[in-house]
Structure formats: C-alpha cells, structure tokens
Amino acid sequence: MSSRDSILNKIKQNQPKKLNELPSLEPLKETNLDVLEQYKSVLKSIGGDFAEVSNYDEIVDFVKQHFDSNKRILSTIPELSKIANLDWATNDPHSLQDAELILVKAHFGVAENSALWITDDLMGQRVSTFIPQYLAIVVDKKDIVAKMHQAYDRIGNQEYGFGTFIAGPSKTADIEQSLVLGAHGARGLTVFLME
C-alpha cells in the first residue's frame, strides 16, 4: 500500500460522527420593534436623511426645494420625469461623472442597519448609485424588514446580475480616525419612505 493510500484510509477511518442539526435562526428573525422608527433612527445615525412621502409629486417638490435643478439630475423612475432625465441608462458610464443627483427605487430596506437592497434592473447602470454627488432612494414603508436574516430570505431565490445593499452616504474613518462623509461615493443619501 502506498503512503497516499495509507493516509486516505486513515482519513476514512477517522470521519467525525454525524453532526447535530444546525440551530434554528427563527428566534433571531422575531422582533417586536417598530421597524420604521428603527430604520429612520439608524439611517440618521449613519449620516443619511429621510423624507416620508405619500406619492411621487411630493418627491418632485422635495427635490425642487433641496437640490439645484440647474445641475444634472437623473432617475430610473418614470414618475420623476418632471425633474430628472430618464434617458441615460445606455450612455457610457463615464458620462455620469457630473451627475448631481440620481434617484432610484429599492426593492426593500432593513431596519437594523438601514440598508437598502437594489439590483441592476432598478439602477439603470451599476455605477449609478456610487458616482453621483447625491443619491436618493425610494422604498415603500411596507417593504422594510427588521433584520438581515429576513433580507437574505427575500433575496435567496431571486435572479439578478448584480445587487447591493446601500446604507447611508459613503464614509471612511481611516485617516486619523476622523469620520469623513462622501469620501468615495455619494456625499449624501436621502431615503424617500413611501406610503
């Protein structure tokens, strides 16, 4: 018997006994929290902002009041065509470098970390959520889950080419442990919480 065969036989003889079943994660999913309030609180604590709206006209009014309409505003949401260019999804991604504000919709949000799940079918282009000066994301209030466990249950069987969780504006504290917002992406994030 060769050394190799001897080693493989010893491994076969020393297999671990049947492992116990993995513990249930259901208790981690249960919560009595007010998910909307937790979502808003966490978003504020990480540098993001929110506006509760009932319809897209309220978003249009908000954007007109808080952003410079003379600068480039883009969206993938047809209802926002009054304030944003919708015809950019096939442009060269480098052409988005001067985007002041990009507005997109999220599939859902997560209260425990204020993350929003967005896939490429909602982004227009993958770079769109990372390149503008400011980013605004619309999410339905009913689509906010309490924990990441529930979020992973929702995305587990989806088919998508690209997806990402976005939570707050970009930030870093690498240099001298000083927090800098907008260091390598959007300087600000506004989440529109839709009724």
PDB file of C-alpha atoms in Angstrom, residues 2 11 17 21 25 59 67-68 78 105 112 117 120-121 128 131 136 138 143 154 157 161:
ATOM      1  CA  SER A   2       1.360   3.405  -0.958  1.00  0.00           C
ATOM      2  CA  ILE A  11      -8.856   9.662   6.968  1.00  0.00           C
ATOM      3  CA  LYS A  17     -19.722  11.289  13.837  1.00  0.00           C
ATOM      4  CA  GLU A  21     -28.616  19.734  13.170  1.00  0.00           C
ATOM      5  CA  LEU A  25     -32.427  31.051  13.171  1.00  0.00           C
ATOM      6  CA  ILE A  59     -40.694  63.723  -4.083  1.00  0.00           C
ATOM      7  CA  PHE A  67     -31.392  70.348  -4.906  1.00  0.00           C
ATOM      8  CA  ASP A  68     -30.181  72.622  -7.685  1.00  0.00           C
ATOM      9  CA  PRO A  78     -40.706  57.291 -14.792  1.00  0.00           C
ATOM     10  CA  LYS A 105     -36.041  52.701  -6.238  1.00  0.00           C
ATOM     11  CA  GLU A 112     -31.332  47.008  11.848  1.00  0.00           C
ATOM     12  CA  TRP A 117     -31.413  46.247  -1.440  1.00  0.00           C
ATOM     13  CA  ASP A 120     -29.195  46.260 -11.570  1.00  0.00           C
ATOM     14  CA  ASP A 121     -32.709  46.224 -13.027  1.00  0.00           C
ATOM     15  CA  SER A 128     -25.308  54.936 -10.867  1.00  0.00           C
ATOM     16  CA  ILE A 131     -20.994  58.018  -8.762  1.00  0.00           C
ATOM     17  CA  ALA A 136     -31.896  59.424  -3.345  1.00  0.00           C
ATOM     18  CA  VAL A 138     -37.358  55.415  -2.845  1.00  0.00           C
ATOM     19  CA  ASP A 143     -41.108  46.799   2.358  1.00  0.00           C
ATOM     20  CA  ARG A 154     -36.060  37.597   0.471  1.00  0.00           C
ATOM     21  CA  ASN A 157     -34.044  32.739  -4.585  1.00  0.00           C
ATOM     22  CA  GLY A 161     -26.969  40.033 -12.407  1.00  0.00           C
TER      23      GLY A 161
END
